[in-house]
Each structure stands twice: as C-alpha cells, then as structure tokens.
Short mmCIF file of C-alpha atoms and ligand atoms in Angstrom, two decimals:
data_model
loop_
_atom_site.label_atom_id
_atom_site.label_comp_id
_atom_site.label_asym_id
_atom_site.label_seq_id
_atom_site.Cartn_x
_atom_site.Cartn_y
_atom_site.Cartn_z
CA UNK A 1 0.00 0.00 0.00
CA UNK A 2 2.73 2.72 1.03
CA UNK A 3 4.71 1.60 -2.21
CA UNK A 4 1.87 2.74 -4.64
CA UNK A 5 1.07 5.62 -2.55
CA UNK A 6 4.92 6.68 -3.14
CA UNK A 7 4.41 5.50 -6.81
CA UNK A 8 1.38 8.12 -6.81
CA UNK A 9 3.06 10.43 -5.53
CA UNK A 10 6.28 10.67 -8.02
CA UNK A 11 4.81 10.12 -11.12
CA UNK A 12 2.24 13.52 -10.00
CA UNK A 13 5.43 15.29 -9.31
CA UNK A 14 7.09 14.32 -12.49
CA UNK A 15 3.85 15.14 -14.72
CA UNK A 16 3.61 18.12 -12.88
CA UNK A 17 6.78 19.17 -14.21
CA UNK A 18 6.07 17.86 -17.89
CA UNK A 19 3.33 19.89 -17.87
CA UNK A 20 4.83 23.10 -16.83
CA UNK A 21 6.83 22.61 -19.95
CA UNK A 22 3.87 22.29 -21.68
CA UNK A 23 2.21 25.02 -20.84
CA UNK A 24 4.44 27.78 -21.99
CA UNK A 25 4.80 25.83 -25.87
CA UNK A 26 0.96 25.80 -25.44
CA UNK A 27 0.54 29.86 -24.33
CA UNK A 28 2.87 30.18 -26.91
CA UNK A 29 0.56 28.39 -30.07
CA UNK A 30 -2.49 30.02 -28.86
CA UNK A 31 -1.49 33.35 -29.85
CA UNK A 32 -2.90 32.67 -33.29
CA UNK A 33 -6.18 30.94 -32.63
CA UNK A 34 -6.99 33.75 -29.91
CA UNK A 35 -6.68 36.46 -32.31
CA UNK A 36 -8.83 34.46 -35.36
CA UNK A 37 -11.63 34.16 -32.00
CA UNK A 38 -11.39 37.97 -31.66
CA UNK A 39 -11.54 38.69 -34.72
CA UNK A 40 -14.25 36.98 -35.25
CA UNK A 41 -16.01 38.40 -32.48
CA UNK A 42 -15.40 41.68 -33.75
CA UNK A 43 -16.51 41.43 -36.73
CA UNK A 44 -19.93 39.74 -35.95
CA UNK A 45 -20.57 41.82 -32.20
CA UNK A 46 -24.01 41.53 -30.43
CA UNK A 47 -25.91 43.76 -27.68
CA UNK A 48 -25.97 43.44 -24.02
CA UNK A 49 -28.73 40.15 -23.56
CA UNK A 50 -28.45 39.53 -27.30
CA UNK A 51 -25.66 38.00 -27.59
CA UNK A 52 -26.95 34.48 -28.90
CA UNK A 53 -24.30 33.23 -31.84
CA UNK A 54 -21.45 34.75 -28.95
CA UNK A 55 -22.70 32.50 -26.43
CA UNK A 56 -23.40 29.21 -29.44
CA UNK A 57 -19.61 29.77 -30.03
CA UNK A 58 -18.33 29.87 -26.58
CA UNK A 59 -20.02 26.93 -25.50
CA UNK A 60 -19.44 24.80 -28.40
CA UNK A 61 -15.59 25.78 -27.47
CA UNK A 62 -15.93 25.01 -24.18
CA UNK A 63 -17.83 21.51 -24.64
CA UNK A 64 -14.91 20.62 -27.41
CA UNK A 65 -12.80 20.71 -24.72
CA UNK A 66 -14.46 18.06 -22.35
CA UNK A 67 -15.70 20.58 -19.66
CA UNK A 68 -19.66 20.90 -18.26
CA UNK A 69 -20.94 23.81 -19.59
CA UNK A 70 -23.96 25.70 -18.07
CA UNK A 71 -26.30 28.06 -21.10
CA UNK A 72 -28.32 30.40 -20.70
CA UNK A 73 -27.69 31.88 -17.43
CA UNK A 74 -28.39 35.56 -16.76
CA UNK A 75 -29.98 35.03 -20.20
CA UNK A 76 -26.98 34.46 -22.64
CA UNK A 77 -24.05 33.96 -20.21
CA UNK A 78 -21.99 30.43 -20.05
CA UNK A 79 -20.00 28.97 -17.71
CA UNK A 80 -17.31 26.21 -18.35
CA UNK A 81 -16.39 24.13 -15.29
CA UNK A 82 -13.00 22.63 -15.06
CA UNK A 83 -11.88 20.38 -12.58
CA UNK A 84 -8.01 19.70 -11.99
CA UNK A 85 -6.41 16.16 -11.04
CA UNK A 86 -7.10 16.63 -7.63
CA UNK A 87 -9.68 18.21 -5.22
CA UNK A 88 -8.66 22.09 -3.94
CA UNK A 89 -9.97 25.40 -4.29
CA UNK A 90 -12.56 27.02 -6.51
CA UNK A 91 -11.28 29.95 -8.48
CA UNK A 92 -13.29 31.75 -11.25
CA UNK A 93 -12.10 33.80 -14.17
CA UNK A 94 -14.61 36.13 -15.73
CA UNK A 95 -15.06 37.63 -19.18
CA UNK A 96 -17.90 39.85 -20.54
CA UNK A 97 -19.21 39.54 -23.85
CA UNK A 98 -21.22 42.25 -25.26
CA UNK A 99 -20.88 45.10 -27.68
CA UNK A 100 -22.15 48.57 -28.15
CA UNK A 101 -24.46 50.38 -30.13
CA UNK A 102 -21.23 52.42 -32.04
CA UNK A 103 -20.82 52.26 -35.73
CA UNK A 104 -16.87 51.81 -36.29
CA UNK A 105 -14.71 53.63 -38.62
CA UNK A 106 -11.68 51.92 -38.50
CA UNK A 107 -10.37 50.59 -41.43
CA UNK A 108 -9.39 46.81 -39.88
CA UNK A 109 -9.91 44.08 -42.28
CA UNK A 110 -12.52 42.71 -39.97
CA UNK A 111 -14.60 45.83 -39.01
CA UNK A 112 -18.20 45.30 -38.29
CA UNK A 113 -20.81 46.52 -40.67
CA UNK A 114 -23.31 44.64 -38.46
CA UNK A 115 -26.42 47.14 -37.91
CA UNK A 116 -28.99 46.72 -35.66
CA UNK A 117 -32.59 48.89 -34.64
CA UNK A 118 -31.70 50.11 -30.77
CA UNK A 119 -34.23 52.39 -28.91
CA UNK A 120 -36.07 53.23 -31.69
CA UNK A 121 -32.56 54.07 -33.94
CA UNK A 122 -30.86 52.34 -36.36
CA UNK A 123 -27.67 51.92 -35.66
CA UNK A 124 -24.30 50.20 -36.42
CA UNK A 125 -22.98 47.41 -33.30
CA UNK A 126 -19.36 47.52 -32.63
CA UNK A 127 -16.91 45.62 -29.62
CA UNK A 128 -16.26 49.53 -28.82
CA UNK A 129 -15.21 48.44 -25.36
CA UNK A 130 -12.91 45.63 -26.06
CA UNK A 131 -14.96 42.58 -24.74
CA UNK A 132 -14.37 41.00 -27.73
CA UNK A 133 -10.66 40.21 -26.73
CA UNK A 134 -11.91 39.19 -23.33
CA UNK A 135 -14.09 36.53 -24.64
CA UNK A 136 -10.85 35.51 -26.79
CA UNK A 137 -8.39 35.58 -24.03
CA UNK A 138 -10.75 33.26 -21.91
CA UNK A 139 -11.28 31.09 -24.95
CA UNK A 140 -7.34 30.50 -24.74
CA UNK A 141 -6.93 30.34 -21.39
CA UNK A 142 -9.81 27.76 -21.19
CA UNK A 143 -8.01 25.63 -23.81
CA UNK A 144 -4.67 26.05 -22.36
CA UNK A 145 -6.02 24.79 -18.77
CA UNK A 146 -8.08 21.85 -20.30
CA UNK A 147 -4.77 21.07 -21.94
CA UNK A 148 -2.81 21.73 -18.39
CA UNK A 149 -5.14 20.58 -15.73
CA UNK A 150 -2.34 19.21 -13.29
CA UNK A 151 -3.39 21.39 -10.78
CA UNK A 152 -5.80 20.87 -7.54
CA UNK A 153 -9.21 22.18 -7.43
CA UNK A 154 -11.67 23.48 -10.51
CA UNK A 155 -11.29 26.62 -12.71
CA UNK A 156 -15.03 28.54 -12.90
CA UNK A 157 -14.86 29.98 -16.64
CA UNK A 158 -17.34 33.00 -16.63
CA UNK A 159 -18.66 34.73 -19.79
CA UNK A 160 -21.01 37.32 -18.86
CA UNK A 161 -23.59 39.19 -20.97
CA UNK A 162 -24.49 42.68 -20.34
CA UNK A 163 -21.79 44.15 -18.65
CA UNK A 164 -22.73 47.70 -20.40
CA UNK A 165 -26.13 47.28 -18.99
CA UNK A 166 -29.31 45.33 -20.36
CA UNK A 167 -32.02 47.19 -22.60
CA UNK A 168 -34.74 49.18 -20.37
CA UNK A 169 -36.67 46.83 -18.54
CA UNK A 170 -34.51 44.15 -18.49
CA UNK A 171 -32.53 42.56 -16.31
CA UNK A 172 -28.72 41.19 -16.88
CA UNK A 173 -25.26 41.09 -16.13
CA UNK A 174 -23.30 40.27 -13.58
CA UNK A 175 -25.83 41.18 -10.77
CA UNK A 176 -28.19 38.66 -12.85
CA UNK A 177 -25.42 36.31 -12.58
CA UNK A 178 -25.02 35.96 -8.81
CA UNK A 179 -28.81 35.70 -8.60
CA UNK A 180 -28.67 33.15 -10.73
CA UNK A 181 -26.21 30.86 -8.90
CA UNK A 182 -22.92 31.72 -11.18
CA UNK A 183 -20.75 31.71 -7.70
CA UNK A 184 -22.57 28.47 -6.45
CA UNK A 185 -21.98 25.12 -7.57
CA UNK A 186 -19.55 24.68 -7.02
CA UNK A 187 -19.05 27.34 -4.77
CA UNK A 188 -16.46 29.70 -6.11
CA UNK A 189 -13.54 31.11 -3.36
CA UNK A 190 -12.19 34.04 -5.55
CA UNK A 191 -12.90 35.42 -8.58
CA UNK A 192 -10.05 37.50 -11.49
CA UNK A 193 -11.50 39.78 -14.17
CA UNK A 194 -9.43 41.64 -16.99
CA UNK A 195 -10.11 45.01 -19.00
CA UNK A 196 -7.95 45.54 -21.75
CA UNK A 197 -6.77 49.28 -21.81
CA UNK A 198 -7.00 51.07 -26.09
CA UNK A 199 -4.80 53.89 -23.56
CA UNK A 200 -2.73 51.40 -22.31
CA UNK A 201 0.62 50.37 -23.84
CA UNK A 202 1.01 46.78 -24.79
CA UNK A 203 2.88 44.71 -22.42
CA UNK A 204 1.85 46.56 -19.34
CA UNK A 205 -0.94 45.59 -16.56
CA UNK A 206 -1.84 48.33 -14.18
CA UNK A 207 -4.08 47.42 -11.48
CA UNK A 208 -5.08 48.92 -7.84
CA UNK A 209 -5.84 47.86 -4.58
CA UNK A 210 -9.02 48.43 -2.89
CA UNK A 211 -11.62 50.87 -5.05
CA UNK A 212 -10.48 50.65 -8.08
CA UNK A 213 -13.23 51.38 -10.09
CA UNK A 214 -16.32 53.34 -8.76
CA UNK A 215 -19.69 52.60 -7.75
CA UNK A 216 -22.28 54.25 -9.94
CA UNK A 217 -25.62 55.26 -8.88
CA UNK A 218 -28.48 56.66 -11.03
CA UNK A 219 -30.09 60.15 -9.35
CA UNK A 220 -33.84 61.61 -10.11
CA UNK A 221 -34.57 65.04 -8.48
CA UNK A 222 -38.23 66.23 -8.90
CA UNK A 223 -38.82 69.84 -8.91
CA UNK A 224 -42.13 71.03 -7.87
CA UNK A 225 -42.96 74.79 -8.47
CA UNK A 226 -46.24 76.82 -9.75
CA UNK A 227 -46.72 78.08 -13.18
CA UNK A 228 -47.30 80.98 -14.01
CA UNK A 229 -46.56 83.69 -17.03
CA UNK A 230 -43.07 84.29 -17.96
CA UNK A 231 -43.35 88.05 -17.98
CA UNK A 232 -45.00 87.96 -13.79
CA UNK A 233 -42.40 85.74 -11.97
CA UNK A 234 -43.95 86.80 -8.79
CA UNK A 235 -47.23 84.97 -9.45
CA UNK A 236 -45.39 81.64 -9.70
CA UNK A 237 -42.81 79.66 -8.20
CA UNK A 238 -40.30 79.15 -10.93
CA UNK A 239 -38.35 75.18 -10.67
CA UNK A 240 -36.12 76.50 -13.46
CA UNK A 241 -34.31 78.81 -10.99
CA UNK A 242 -34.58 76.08 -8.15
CA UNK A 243 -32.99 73.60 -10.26
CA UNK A 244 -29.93 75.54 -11.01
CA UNK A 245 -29.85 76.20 -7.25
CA UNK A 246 -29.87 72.36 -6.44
CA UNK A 247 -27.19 71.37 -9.12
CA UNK A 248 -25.17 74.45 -8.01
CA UNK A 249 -25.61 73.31 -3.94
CA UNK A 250 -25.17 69.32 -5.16
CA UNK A 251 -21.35 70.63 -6.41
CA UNK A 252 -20.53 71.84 -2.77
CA UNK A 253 -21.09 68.07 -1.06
CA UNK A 254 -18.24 67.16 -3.49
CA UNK A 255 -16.03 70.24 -3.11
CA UNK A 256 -16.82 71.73 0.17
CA UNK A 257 -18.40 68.47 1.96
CA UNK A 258 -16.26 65.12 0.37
CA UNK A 259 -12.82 63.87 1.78
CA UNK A 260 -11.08 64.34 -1.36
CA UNK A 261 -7.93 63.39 -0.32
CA UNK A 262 -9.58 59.90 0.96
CA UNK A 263 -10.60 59.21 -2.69
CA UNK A 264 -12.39 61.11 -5.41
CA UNK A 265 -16.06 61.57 -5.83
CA UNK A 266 -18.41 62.92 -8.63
CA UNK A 267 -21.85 64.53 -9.19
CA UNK A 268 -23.12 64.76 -12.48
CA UNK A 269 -26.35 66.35 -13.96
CA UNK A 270 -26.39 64.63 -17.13
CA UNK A 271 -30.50 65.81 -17.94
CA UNK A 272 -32.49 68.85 -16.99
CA UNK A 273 -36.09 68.74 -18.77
CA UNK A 274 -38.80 71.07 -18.26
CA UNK A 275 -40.67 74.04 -19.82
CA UNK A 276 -42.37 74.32 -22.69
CA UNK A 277 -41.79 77.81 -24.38
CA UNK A 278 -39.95 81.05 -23.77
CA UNK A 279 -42.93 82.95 -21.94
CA UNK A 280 -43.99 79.97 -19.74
CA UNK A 281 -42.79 79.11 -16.36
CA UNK A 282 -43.49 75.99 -15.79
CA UNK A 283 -44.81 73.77 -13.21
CA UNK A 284 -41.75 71.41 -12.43
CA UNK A 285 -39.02 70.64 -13.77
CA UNK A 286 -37.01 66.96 -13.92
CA UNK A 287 -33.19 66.40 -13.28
CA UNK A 288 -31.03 63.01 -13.98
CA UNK A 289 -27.72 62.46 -13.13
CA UNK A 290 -25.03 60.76 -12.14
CA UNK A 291 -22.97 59.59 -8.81
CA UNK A 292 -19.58 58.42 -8.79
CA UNK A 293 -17.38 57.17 -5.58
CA UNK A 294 -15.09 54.40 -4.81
CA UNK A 295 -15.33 54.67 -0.51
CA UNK A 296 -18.58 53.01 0.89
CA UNK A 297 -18.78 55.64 3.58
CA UNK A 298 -18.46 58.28 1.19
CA UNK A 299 -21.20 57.31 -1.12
CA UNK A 300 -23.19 56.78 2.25
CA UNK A 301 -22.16 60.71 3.23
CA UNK A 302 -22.57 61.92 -0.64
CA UNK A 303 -26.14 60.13 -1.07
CA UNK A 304 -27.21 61.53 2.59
CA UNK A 305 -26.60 64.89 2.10
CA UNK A 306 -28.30 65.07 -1.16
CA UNK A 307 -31.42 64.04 0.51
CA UNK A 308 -31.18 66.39 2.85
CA UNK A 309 -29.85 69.19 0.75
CA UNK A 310 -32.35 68.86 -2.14
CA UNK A 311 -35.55 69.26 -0.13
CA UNK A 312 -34.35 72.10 2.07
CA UNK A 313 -33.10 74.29 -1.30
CA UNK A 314 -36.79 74.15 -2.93
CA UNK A 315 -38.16 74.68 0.28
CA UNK A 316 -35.95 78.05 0.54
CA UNK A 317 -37.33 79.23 -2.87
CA UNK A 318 -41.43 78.37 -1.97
CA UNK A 319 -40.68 75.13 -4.34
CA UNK A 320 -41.00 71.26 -3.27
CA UNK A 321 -38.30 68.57 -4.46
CA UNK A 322 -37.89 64.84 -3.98
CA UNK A 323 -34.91 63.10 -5.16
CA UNK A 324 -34.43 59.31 -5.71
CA UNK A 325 -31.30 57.48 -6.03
CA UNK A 326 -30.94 53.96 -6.92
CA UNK A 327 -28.64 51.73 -5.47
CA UNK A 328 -26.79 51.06 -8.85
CA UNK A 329 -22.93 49.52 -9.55
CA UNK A 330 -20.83 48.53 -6.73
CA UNK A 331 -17.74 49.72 -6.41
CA UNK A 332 -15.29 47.62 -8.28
CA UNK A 333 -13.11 46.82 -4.94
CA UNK A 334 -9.99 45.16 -5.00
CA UNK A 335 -9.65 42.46 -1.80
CA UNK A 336 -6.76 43.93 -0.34
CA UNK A 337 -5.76 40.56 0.75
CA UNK A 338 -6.13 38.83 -2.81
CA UNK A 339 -4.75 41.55 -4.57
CA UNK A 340 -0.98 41.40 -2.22
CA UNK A 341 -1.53 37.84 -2.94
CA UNK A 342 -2.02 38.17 -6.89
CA UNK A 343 0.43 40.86 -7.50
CA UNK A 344 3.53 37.93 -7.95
CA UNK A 345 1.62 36.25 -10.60
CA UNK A 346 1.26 39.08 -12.50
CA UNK A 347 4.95 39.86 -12.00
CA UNK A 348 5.71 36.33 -13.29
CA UNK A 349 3.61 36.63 -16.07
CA UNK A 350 4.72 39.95 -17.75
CA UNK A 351 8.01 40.90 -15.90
CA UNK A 352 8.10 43.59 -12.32
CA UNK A 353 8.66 46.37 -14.72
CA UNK A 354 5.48 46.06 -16.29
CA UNK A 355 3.14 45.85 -13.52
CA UNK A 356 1.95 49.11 -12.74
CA UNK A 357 0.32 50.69 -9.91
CA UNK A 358 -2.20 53.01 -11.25
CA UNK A 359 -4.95 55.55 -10.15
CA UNK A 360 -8.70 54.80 -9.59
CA UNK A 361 -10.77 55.48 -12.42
CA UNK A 362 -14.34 57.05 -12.08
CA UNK A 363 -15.78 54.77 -14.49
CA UNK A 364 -17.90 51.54 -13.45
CA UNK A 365 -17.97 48.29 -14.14
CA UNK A 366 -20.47 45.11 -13.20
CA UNK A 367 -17.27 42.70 -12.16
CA UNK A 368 -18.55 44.56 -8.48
CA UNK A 369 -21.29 42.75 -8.12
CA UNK A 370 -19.55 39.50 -8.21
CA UNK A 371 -16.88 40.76 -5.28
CA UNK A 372 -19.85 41.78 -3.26
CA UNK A 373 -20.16 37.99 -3.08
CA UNK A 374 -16.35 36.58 -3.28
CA UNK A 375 -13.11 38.28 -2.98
CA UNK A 376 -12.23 39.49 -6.51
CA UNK A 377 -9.63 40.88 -8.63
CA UNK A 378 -9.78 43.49 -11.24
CA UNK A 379 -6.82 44.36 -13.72
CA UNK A 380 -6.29 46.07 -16.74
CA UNK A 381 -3.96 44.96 -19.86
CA UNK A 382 -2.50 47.00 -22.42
CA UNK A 383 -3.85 47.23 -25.94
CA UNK A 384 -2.31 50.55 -27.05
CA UNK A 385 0.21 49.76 -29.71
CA UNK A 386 3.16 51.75 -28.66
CA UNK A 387 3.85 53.77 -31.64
CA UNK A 388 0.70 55.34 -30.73
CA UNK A 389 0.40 58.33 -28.19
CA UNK A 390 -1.87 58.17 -25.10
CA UNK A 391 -3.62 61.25 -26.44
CA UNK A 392 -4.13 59.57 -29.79
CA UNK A 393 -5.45 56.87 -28.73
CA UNK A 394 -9.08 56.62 -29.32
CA UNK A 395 -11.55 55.95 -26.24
CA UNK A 396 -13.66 53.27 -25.62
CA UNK A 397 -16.96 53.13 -26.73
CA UNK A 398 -16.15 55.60 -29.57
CA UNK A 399 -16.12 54.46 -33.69
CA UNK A 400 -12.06 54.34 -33.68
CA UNK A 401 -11.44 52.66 -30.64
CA UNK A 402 -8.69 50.09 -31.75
CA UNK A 403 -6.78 47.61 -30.06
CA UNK A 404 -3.17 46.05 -30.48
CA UNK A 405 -3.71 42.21 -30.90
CA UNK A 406 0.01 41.72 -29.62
CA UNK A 407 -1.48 42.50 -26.56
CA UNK A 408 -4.05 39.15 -25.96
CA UNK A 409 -1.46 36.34 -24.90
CA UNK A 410 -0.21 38.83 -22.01
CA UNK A 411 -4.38 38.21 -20.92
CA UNK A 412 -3.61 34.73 -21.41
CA UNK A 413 -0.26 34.39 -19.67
CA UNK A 414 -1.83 36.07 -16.56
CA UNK A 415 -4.71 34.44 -16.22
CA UNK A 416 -2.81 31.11 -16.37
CA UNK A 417 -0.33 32.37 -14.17
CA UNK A 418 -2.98 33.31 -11.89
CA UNK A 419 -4.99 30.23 -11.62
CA UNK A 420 -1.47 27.87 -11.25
CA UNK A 421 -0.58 29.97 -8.51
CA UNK A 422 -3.98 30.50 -6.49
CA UNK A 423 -4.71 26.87 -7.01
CA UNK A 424 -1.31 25.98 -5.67
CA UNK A 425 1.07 22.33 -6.24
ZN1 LIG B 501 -17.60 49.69 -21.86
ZN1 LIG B 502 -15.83 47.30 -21.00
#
C-alpha cells in the first residue's frame, strides 16, 4: 500500500513538471487561434442580452474541450467548469461579452458593418469596449487549462452578458449572474476579471488595490414649483431657478463636503427637462444624473446629504423637491488581501517592470457585483500599440477605438499564471 502511494506520488510530481513545460509551448501556439476568435467576435458583435451566436460559439468551445458547460444563465451567459487532477480550491475567471451600439470607422480588415434597430434608432454594433478580446483571451486560457489541468481544485470559466447594462426593462449582467447561482456550484472562493486598456501600452498591466473602479448610482430630483406667465415671476414659483440652485448646492457636497484626499467623488447632472416655451414658467421641472465614488462611507455621506440638501433648497425658494437614487454599480473593490496575494503572478507573467500601480478610475464596471459575493480581482492589460500616443489613442466606446492584438497572450499568460498559482502544487 505505502509503495503505490509513493508510486502516486512521483509520477504527479514528475507530470507536474512535464506539464509546466507544456504550458508555456501551449501559451505560446495560442497566440494565433486567440486572435482568429477575436476577430471573429469583432466582426460579428451583439448587444448586451443579445448576444446568442457569442454564447453558441463559446459553449461549443468550451464543450470541445471536455468541460460541463452551463447556457443560458443571466440570459446568454456560459459557464465552463473545469476540474483539476485533484480536489482544492474554486477559483473563477470572468469575461464579458457584449458590444455597443457604435458604428466603427476603423479601417481593420474585420470591421463590423453589423447594424442593428436600438431604442427606436438604427444603428451600427461595434466591440467599442474591447470585450471582444476578453471573450478571446478566456477562450485561450480555457483551452490552455483543459490542456494543463495538473493542478488541484476546478477553474469557474465566466462569460457574462451585459456588462454595459441590459435594454430598459430588463434585467442582466453580472448582478443577474449571482442571482442566478454563477458563484454556487460549485461554490467559487475568488474570482479575477481583466479590462484591456485602447490607452494602455502593450505589455503593461496596471491594477489597484481596494476601489479601483467606482460605484455608480443613477439620481432623479423632482422639482415642484407653480406656473405661471413668464413676464409675472412673482405669481409663480419658478423650478427653473430652483434647479440651477440644487445642481449648483449638489457641487458643494463634493467640493466643500467630500474627503477628497480619501478618494475622489463625482456629481453629475447629465438631464435637466422642463418648460415648454420662452414665456412659460413651468410647473416642475425633472433632473437626472449621475454619482460616482469608490469609498462606501463616502457614497453613504454623498447620497445623505443630497437628501437632505435637495428638499431644504426648494423649500428656501417656496418650491417642493424629492430626489431618488438607486442603489446602482458597486464599487469595483480590489480584496486587499487577494490583490498582495495576486500581485507575484502578475509579476511572473509579464516581468516587475510592467506591472503598474495606477490611479482609480471614475468609471464603473459590473465585475462589483460578483466581489460583493467573493473576494475578486480586477486588472487592466494593455492594448495601445506603442507607436501610438496616449492622447491619440481613441476611447472606448467611440467608432475608432482600436486595439493592439500583440497584446491578448499577455491576458492569457496572466490568467494562467494566476490560476497555477492561487490553485497551488
Ligand atoms: Zn464599456
Ligand atoms: Zn468594457
């Protein structure tokens, strides 16, 4: 009995090893296949919750490679299970999948002339975020681990729809997700996400600790005030005026109110309607905007104050106003814990000199809901070619957003890297 057990043991050790040789000659002959699945993404993108052929494609990947594959969760999402040799820890590794309603103007051999009707516009679909190189990069990696899968516990593969929100009136993404069960079953321990930068250089990661990205909440004020003529103010209450006192007194919670120094905070009025013609004051007026923090206590402060501020301004001018905020995106928080842990791998994967420490960025992003649940970690990868200058580079979400395919097997490498080394011998 002890002489097999040895036996066991030995050969595991020496396939371990075999297989670490492996897996660099196999990171190495992805390269190509990951771009042709990008490509091909790009060129044939889908909407947040329509992303049918996306998901056909993934899955049929995923089941070519012997793993149990879960459809139609959270609508079009799929999940990939993976187990290793042995039993050990659950870690997932998430991609998002949809595209945007952006017609693209670059001149790539596989630009997307898909079009598509989208609240009542016709309009062209692009992958003007990038997501179409995160569903690649997972492809790979899955293929690479199903190749590789000397290591203890499962691998979670998680490609989620919606990430840039569902239609009006749906639900989706990754809060749909977790509803759904995608951390249970098994039960996942951590969780690793990617963004790839278009204002990042290739080769580099940068990644935070703690909030890294913010939390985004939705605001609607309600202004109530009395119409009257526009020539005889004085016979009315005008909500015009009372609105521009509210988004005026909403700016002082951030500058005069906020810890700035803590981390930085944002109040947006992105819609004022009301009125109906040059001589009318009207009878209320409407205001939607946005909130944007990356400190729990702060949004508690920010969202607070507004509730009291808002009231007690119209009530100053003779006016009434409610204001409603929903409880929106998470922040995207970095477990300070997993991220200390993490930071080697990535140092492995793409060298100490390209791991960079970078700033919080006031955008949001639906990877928060999942590290609500588990501890998670969120990174960004370079896609700016580097002949390109940061200023040049075009944003996401616009028509000439462009990314550097050099930059996918760095994805690849990391994730790998990551999994290997959270898994553990
Ligand atoms: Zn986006
Ligand atoms: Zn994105």
């Amino acid at each position: 009995m002890k002489r097999i057990l040895i036996t066991v043991v030995i050969a595991l050790t020496v396939n371990f090893g075999w297989a670490q040789k492996n897996l660099k000659k196999d990171i190495e002959n992805i390269e190509p296949k990951v771009i042709e699945w990008r490509r091909h993404f790009h060129e044939n993108p889908e909407l947040s919750n329509r992303e049918f052929n996306t998901a056909k494609k993934i899955a049929d990947h995923l089941k070519s490679l012997g793993m149990t594959v879960k459809t139609g969760v959270a609508k079009t999402g799929v999940i990939g299970i993976l187990k290793g040799r042995k039993p050990g820890k659950v870690v997932a590794l998430r991609a998002d999948i949809d595209a945007l309603p952006v017609t693209e103007r670059t001149d790539v051999p596989f630009k997307s002339n898909v079009t598509t009707e989208f609240l009542g516009t016709q309009t062209g679909v692009m992958h003007a975020c990038g997501h179409d190189t995160h569903i690649a990069i997972l492809m790979g990696v899955a293929e690479v681990l199903a190749k590789n899968n000397n290591f203890p516990g499962t691998v979670k593969f998680i490609f989620q729809p919606a990430e840039e929100g569902a239609p009006p009136g749906e639900e989706g993404g990754a809060e749909l997700m977790v509803k759904e069960g995608a951390l249970e079953n098994p039960k996942v321990d951590a969780i690793f996400g990617l963004h790839i930068g278009a204002g990042i250089d290739v080769g580099k990661i940068q990644y935070k600790p703690g909030g890294a990205m913010a939390a985004a909440q939705r605001f609607v004020i309600n202004v109530k005030g009395k119409q009257t003529h526009g020539s005889s103010p004085w016979s009315g209450v005008d909500p015009i005026v009372v609105s521009a006192k509210i988004i005026d007194g909403l700016q002082t919670i951030i500058s005069r109110e906020s810890p700035l120094t803590q981390e930085a905070a944002v109040i947006s009025v992105g819609k004022i309607s009301g009125g109906t013609r040059n001589n009318i004051i009207p009878e209320s007026t409407e205001l939607i905007g946005t909130i944007r923090t990356l400190d729990y206590n702060m949004q508690k402060l920010i969202n607070n104050r507004m509730k009291e501020m808002v009231p007690a301004i119209a009530k100053a001018y003779n006016a009434e106003a409610t204001v409603s905020i929903a409880k929106g995106v998470p922040i995207t928080y970095n477990n300070l814990e997993l991220t200390a842990k993490t930071l080697p791998s990535l140092e492995k994967a793409v060298g100490k000199e390209n791991v960079i420490l970078s700033k919080a960025i006031t955008g949001a992003e639906d990877f928060s809901f999942f590290q609500q649940q588990v501890p998670g970690f969120y990174f960004f990868i370079g896609g700016k070619p580097l002949d390109t200058k940061t200023e040049d580079a075009a944003p996401h979400h616009t028509p000439d957003f462009y990314i550097d395919e050099s930059g996918l097997i760095l994805g690849v490498k990391t994730f790998t890297q990551i999994v290997y080394d959270y898994l553990g011998k």
